[in-house]
Amino acid sequence: MIEVRCIEGRWAPMVICDICNSPIDRRKPGWQHEGLALWVMDDSTESGSPLHVHKGLCDRKADTRDALMGSEELGVHLFHLFYNAGYSVKDVPHLKELSDMLQEIG
Ligand SMILES: [Zn+2]
């Protein structure tokens, strides 16, 4: 899920694991901070709601009930959201400056 959380006095959108309710943040050390998007495909509605989960224990706990699933790396999934909302890199003209600023404030 995507939530806005207050971290050290700053509000920021974060990807939260739907299984353990902890942020998925690959900047933290360890494989357990890598993420996946998983979804059950419903052919009758041609849609599916994604789960955002940590790789490993959390994605194995996701209850899929042997349903037909789709999955992708979290970074690819987030890029698809960005693209499917009509954005491209040219819509963020100061991407490098924005990235540097976000890394500075953590
Ligand atoms: Zn998790």
mmCIF file with all atom_site columns, C-alpha atoms and ligand atoms in Angstrom:
data_model
loop_
_atom_site.group_PDB
_atom_site.id
_atom_site.type_symbol
_atom_site.label_atom_id
_atom_site.label_alt_id
_atom_site.label_comp_id
_atom_site.label_asym_id
_atom_site.label_entity_id
_atom_site.label_seq_id
_atom_site.pdbx_PDB_ins_code
_atom_site.Cartn_x
_atom_site.Cartn_y
_atom_site.Cartn_z
_atom_site.occupancy
_atom_site.B_iso_or_equiv
_atom_site.pdbx_formal_charge
_atom_site.auth_seq_id
_atom_site.auth_comp_id
_atom_site.auth_asym_id
_atom_site.auth_atom_id
_atom_site.pdbx_PDB_model_num
ATOM   1   C  CA . MET A 1 1   ? 0.000   0.000   0.000   1.00 0.00 ? 1   MET A CA 1
ATOM   2   C  CA . ILE A 1 2   ? 1.023   3.592   -0.324  1.00 0.00 ? 2   ILE A CA 1
ATOM   3   C  CA . GLU A 1 3   ? 0.753   5.695   2.822   1.00 0.00 ? 3   GLU A CA 1
ATOM   4   C  CA . VAL A 1 4   ? 1.890   9.125   3.883   1.00 0.00 ? 4   VAL A CA 1
ATOM   5   C  CA . ARG A 1 5   ? 3.802   8.743   7.143   1.00 0.00 ? 5   ARG A CA 1
ATOM   6   C  CA . CYS A 1 6   ? 5.497   11.215  9.443   1.00 0.00 ? 6   CYS A CA 1
ATOM   7   C  CA . ILE A 1 7   ? 9.146   10.204  9.805   1.00 0.00 ? 7   ILE A CA 1
ATOM   8   C  CA . GLU A 1 8   ? 11.274  12.336  12.122  1.00 0.00 ? 8   GLU A CA 1
ATOM   9   C  CA . GLY A 1 9   ? 8.869   15.272  11.775  1.00 0.00 ? 9   GLY A CA 1
ATOM   10  C  CA . ARG A 1 10  ? 8.504   15.116  7.978   1.00 0.00 ? 10  ARG A CA 1
ATOM   11  C  CA . TRP A 1 11  ? 5.491   13.770  6.093   1.00 0.00 ? 11  TRP A CA 1
ATOM   12  C  CA . ALA A 1 12  ? 6.375   11.674  3.083   1.00 0.00 ? 12  ALA A CA 1
ATOM   13  C  CA . PRO A 1 13  ? 4.665   9.129   0.816   1.00 0.00 ? 13  PRO A CA 1
ATOM   14  C  CA . MET A 1 14  ? 6.026   5.639   1.389   1.00 0.00 ? 14  MET A CA 1
ATOM   15  C  CA . VAL A 1 15  ? 5.431   2.150   0.073   1.00 0.00 ? 15  VAL A CA 1
ATOM   16  C  CA . ILE A 1 16  ? 4.297   0.024   3.021   1.00 0.00 ? 16  ILE A CA 1
ATOM   17  C  CA . CYS A 1 17  ? 4.376   -3.776  3.011   1.00 0.00 ? 17  CYS A CA 1
ATOM   18  C  CA . ASP A 1 18  ? 0.827   -5.142  2.986   1.00 0.00 ? 18  ASP A CA 1
ATOM   19  C  CA . ILE A 1 19  ? 1.976   -8.134  5.039   1.00 0.00 ? 19  ILE A CA 1
ATOM   20  C  CA . CYS A 1 20  ? 4.167   -6.721  7.855   1.00 0.00 ? 20  CYS A CA 1
ATOM   21  C  CA . ASN A 1 21  ? 3.122   -3.030  7.701   1.00 0.00 ? 21  ASN A CA 1
ATOM   22  C  CA . SER A 1 22  ? 6.766   -1.815  7.570   1.00 0.00 ? 22  SER A CA 1
ATOM   23  C  CA . PRO A 1 23  ? 8.148   0.545   4.931   1.00 0.00 ? 23  PRO A CA 1
ATOM   24  C  CA . ILE A 1 24  ? 9.805   -1.019  1.907   1.00 0.00 ? 24  ILE A CA 1
ATOM   25  C  CA . ASP A 1 25  ? 13.031  0.944   1.570   1.00 0.00 ? 25  ASP A CA 1
ATOM   26  C  CA . ARG A 1 26  ? 15.838  -0.571  -0.469  1.00 0.00 ? 26  ARG A CA 1
ATOM   27  C  CA . ARG A 1 27  ? 18.268  2.053   0.832   1.00 0.00 ? 27  ARG A CA 1
ATOM   28  C  CA . LYS A 1 28  ? 18.340  0.082   4.087   1.00 0.00 ? 28  LYS A CA 1
ATOM   29  C  CA . PRO A 1 29  ? 20.842  -2.756  4.190   1.00 0.00 ? 29  PRO A CA 1
ATOM   30  C  CA . GLY A 1 30  ? 19.692  -6.314  3.596   1.00 0.00 ? 30  GLY A CA 1
ATOM   31  C  CA . TRP A 1 31  ? 17.692  -8.188  1.004   1.00 0.00 ? 31  TRP A CA 1
ATOM   32  C  CA . GLN A 1 32  ? 14.524  -7.962  3.126   1.00 0.00 ? 32  GLN A CA 1
ATOM   33  C  CA . HIS A 1 33  ? 14.075  -4.328  2.088   1.00 0.00 ? 33  HIS A CA 1
ATOM   34  C  CA . GLU A 1 34  ? 13.669  -5.185  -1.592  1.00 0.00 ? 34  GLU A CA 1
ATOM   35  C  CA . GLY A 1 35  ? 10.055  -5.145  -2.772  1.00 0.00 ? 35  GLY A CA 1
ATOM   36  C  CA . LEU A 1 36  ? 7.625   -6.786  -5.122  1.00 0.00 ? 36  LEU A CA 1
ATOM   37  C  CA . ALA A 1 37  ? 4.165   -5.933  -6.415  1.00 0.00 ? 37  ALA A CA 1
ATOM   38  C  CA . LEU A 1 38  ? 1.853   -8.962  -6.576  1.00 0.00 ? 38  LEU A CA 1
ATOM   39  C  CA . TRP A 1 39  ? -1.703  -9.122  -7.822  1.00 0.00 ? 39  TRP A CA 1
ATOM   40  C  CA . VAL A 1 40  ? -4.415  -11.631 -8.500  1.00 0.00 ? 40  VAL A CA 1
ATOM   41  C  CA . MET A 1 41  ? -5.732  -11.266 -12.004 1.00 0.00 ? 41  MET A CA 1
ATOM   42  C  CA . ASP A 1 42  ? -9.522  -11.362 -12.254 1.00 0.00 ? 42  ASP A CA 1
ATOM   43  C  CA . ASP A 1 43  ? -10.409 -12.248 -15.828 1.00 0.00 ? 43  ASP A CA 1
ATOM   44  C  CA . SER A 1 44  ? -14.065 -11.291 -15.328 1.00 0.00 ? 44  SER A CA 1
ATOM   45  C  CA . THR A 1 45  ? -13.199 -7.675  -14.509 1.00 0.00 ? 45  THR A CA 1
ATOM   46  C  CA . GLU A 1 46  ? -9.819  -7.570  -16.259 1.00 0.00 ? 46  GLU A CA 1
ATOM   47  C  CA . SER A 1 47  ? -8.322  -5.940  -13.190 1.00 0.00 ? 47  SER A CA 1
ATOM   48  C  CA . GLY A 1 48  ? -6.477  -6.717  -9.986  1.00 0.00 ? 48  GLY A CA 1
ATOM   49  C  CA . SER A 1 49  ? -5.439  -4.771  -6.886  1.00 0.00 ? 49  SER A CA 1
ATOM   50  C  CA . PRO A 1 50  ? -1.724  -5.031  -6.165  1.00 0.00 ? 50  PRO A CA 1
ATOM   51  C  CA . LEU A 1 51  ? -0.117  -5.992  -2.903  1.00 0.00 ? 51  LEU A CA 1
ATOM   52  C  CA . HIS A 1 52  ? 3.196   -4.328  -2.133  1.00 0.00 ? 52  HIS A CA 1
ATOM   53  C  CA . VAL A 1 53  ? 5.404   -6.706  -0.180  1.00 0.00 ? 53  VAL A CA 1
ATOM   54  C  CA . HIS A 1 54  ? 8.970   -7.281  0.929   1.00 0.00 ? 54  HIS A CA 1
ATOM   55  C  CA . LYS A 1 55  ? 10.722  -10.020 -0.978  1.00 0.00 ? 55  LYS A CA 1
ATOM   56  C  CA . GLY A 1 56  ? 11.203  -13.238 0.903   1.00 0.00 ? 56  GLY A CA 1
ATOM   57  C  CA . LEU A 1 57  ? 9.139   -13.976 4.007   1.00 0.00 ? 57  LEU A CA 1
ATOM   58  C  CA . CYS A 1 58  ? 6.450   -11.404 3.235   1.00 0.00 ? 58  CYS A CA 1
ATOM   59  C  CA . ASP A 1 59  ? 5.863   -12.393 -0.390  1.00 0.00 ? 59  ASP A CA 1
ATOM   60  C  CA . ARG A 1 60  ? 5.658   -16.041 0.694   1.00 0.00 ? 60  ARG A CA 1
ATOM   61  C  CA . LYS A 1 61  ? 3.014   -15.093 3.301   1.00 0.00 ? 61  LYS A CA 1
ATOM   62  C  CA . ALA A 1 62  ? 0.857   -13.290 0.740   1.00 0.00 ? 62  ALA A CA 1
ATOM   63  C  CA . ASP A 1 63  ? -2.341  -15.289 0.464   1.00 0.00 ? 63  ASP A CA 1
ATOM   64  C  CA . THR A 1 64  ? -2.736  -16.046 -3.191  1.00 0.00 ? 64  THR A CA 1
ATOM   65  C  CA . ARG A 1 65  ? -4.875  -19.196 -2.858  1.00 0.00 ? 65  ARG A CA 1
ATOM   66  C  CA . ASP A 1 66  ? -3.259  -20.604 -5.991  1.00 0.00 ? 66  ASP A CA 1
ATOM   67  C  CA . ALA A 1 67  ? -4.833  -17.829 -8.041  1.00 0.00 ? 67  ALA A CA 1
ATOM   68  C  CA . LEU A 1 68  ? -3.331  -16.670 -11.304 1.00 0.00 ? 68  LEU A CA 1
ATOM   69  C  CA . MET A 1 69  ? -0.962  -13.910 -10.300 1.00 0.00 ? 69  MET A CA 1
ATOM   70  C  CA . GLY A 1 70  ? 1.070   -11.200 -11.830 1.00 0.00 ? 70  GLY A CA 1
ATOM   71  C  CA . SER A 1 71  ? 4.189   -9.792  -10.246 1.00 0.00 ? 71  SER A CA 1
ATOM   72  C  CA . GLU A 1 72  ? 6.948   -7.341  -10.929 1.00 0.00 ? 72  GLU A CA 1
ATOM   73  C  CA . GLU A 1 73  ? 9.847   -5.735  -9.145  1.00 0.00 ? 73  GLU A CA 1
ATOM   74  C  CA . LEU A 1 74  ? 8.661   -2.821  -7.025  1.00 0.00 ? 74  LEU A CA 1
ATOM   75  C  CA . GLY A 1 75  ? 10.809  -0.298  -8.908  1.00 0.00 ? 75  GLY A CA 1
ATOM   76  C  CA . VAL A 1 76  ? 9.366   -1.407  -12.259 1.00 0.00 ? 76  VAL A CA 1
ATOM   77  C  CA . HIS A 1 77  ? 5.847   -1.309  -10.799 1.00 0.00 ? 77  HIS A CA 1
ATOM   78  C  CA . LEU A 1 78  ? 6.329   2.263   -9.546  1.00 0.00 ? 78  LEU A CA 1
ATOM   79  C  CA . PHE A 1 79  ? 7.682   3.296   -12.934 1.00 0.00 ? 79  PHE A CA 1
ATOM   80  C  CA . HIS A 1 80  ? 4.595   1.769   -14.599 1.00 0.00 ? 80  HIS A CA 1
ATOM   81  C  CA . LEU A 1 81  ? 2.360   3.805   -12.285 1.00 0.00 ? 81  LEU A CA 1
ATOM   82  C  CA . PHE A 1 82  ? 4.267   6.966   -13.187 1.00 0.00 ? 82  PHE A CA 1
ATOM   83  C  CA . TYR A 1 83  ? 4.038   6.188   -16.916 1.00 0.00 ? 83  TYR A CA 1
ATOM   84  C  CA . ASN A 1 84  ? 0.379   5.079   -16.830 1.00 0.00 ? 84  ASN A CA 1
ATOM   85  C  CA . ALA A 1 85  ? -0.547  8.311   -15.065 1.00 0.00 ? 85  ALA A CA 1
ATOM   86  C  CA . GLY A 1 86  ? 0.777   10.112  -18.132 1.00 0.00 ? 86  GLY A CA 1
ATOM   87  C  CA . TYR A 1 87  ? 4.147   11.199  -16.778 1.00 0.00 ? 87  TYR A CA 1
ATOM   88  C  CA . SER A 1 88  ? 7.571   10.827  -18.274 1.00 0.00 ? 88  SER A CA 1
ATOM   89  C  CA . VAL A 1 89  ? 11.048  11.934  -17.293 1.00 0.00 ? 89  VAL A CA 1
ATOM   90  C  CA . LYS A 1 90  ? 10.510  15.197  -19.220 1.00 0.00 ? 90  LYS A CA 1
ATOM   91  C  CA . ASP A 1 91  ? 7.725   16.059  -16.716 1.00 0.00 ? 91  ASP A CA 1
ATOM   92  C  CA . VAL A 1 92  ? 10.312  16.193  -13.966 1.00 0.00 ? 92  VAL A CA 1
ATOM   93  C  CA . PRO A 1 93  ? 12.773  18.659  -15.498 1.00 0.00 ? 93  PRO A CA 1
ATOM   94  C  CA . HIS A 1 94  ? 14.846  18.955  -12.380 1.00 0.00 ? 94  HIS A CA 1
ATOM   95  C  CA . LEU A 1 95  ? 14.921  15.216  -11.582 1.00 0.00 ? 95  LEU A CA 1
ATOM   96  C  CA . LYS A 1 96  ? 18.592  15.217  -10.537 1.00 0.00 ? 96  LYS A CA 1
ATOM   97  C  CA . GLU A 1 97  ? 18.097  18.191  -8.185  1.00 0.00 ? 97  GLU A CA 1
ATOM   98  C  CA . LEU A 1 98  ? 14.939  16.620  -6.731  1.00 0.00 ? 98  LEU A CA 1
ATOM   99  C  CA . SER A 1 99  ? 16.743  13.314  -6.198  1.00 0.00 ? 99  SER A CA 1
ATOM   100 C  CA . ASP A 1 100 ? 19.685  15.071  -4.514  1.00 0.00 ? 100 ASP A CA 1
ATOM   101 C  CA . MET A 1 101 ? 17.327  17.051  -2.250  1.00 0.00 ? 101 MET A CA 1
ATOM   102 C  CA . LEU A 1 102 ? 15.402  13.919  -1.204  1.00 0.00 ? 102 LEU A CA 1
ATOM   103 C  CA . GLN A 1 103 ? 18.653  12.090  -0.441  1.00 0.00 ? 103 GLN A CA 1
ATOM   104 C  CA . GLU A 1 104 ? 19.816  15.025  1.695   1.00 0.00 ? 104 GLU A CA 1
ATOM   105 C  CA . ILE A 1 105 ? 16.666  15.113  3.803   1.00 0.00 ? 105 ILE A CA 1
ATOM   106 C  CA . GLY A 1 106 ? 16.483  11.309  3.948   1.00 0.00 ? 106 GLY A CA 1
HETATM 107 ZN ZN . ZN  B 2 .   ? 7.009   -7.044  4.828   1.00 0.00 ? 1   ZN  B ZN 1
#
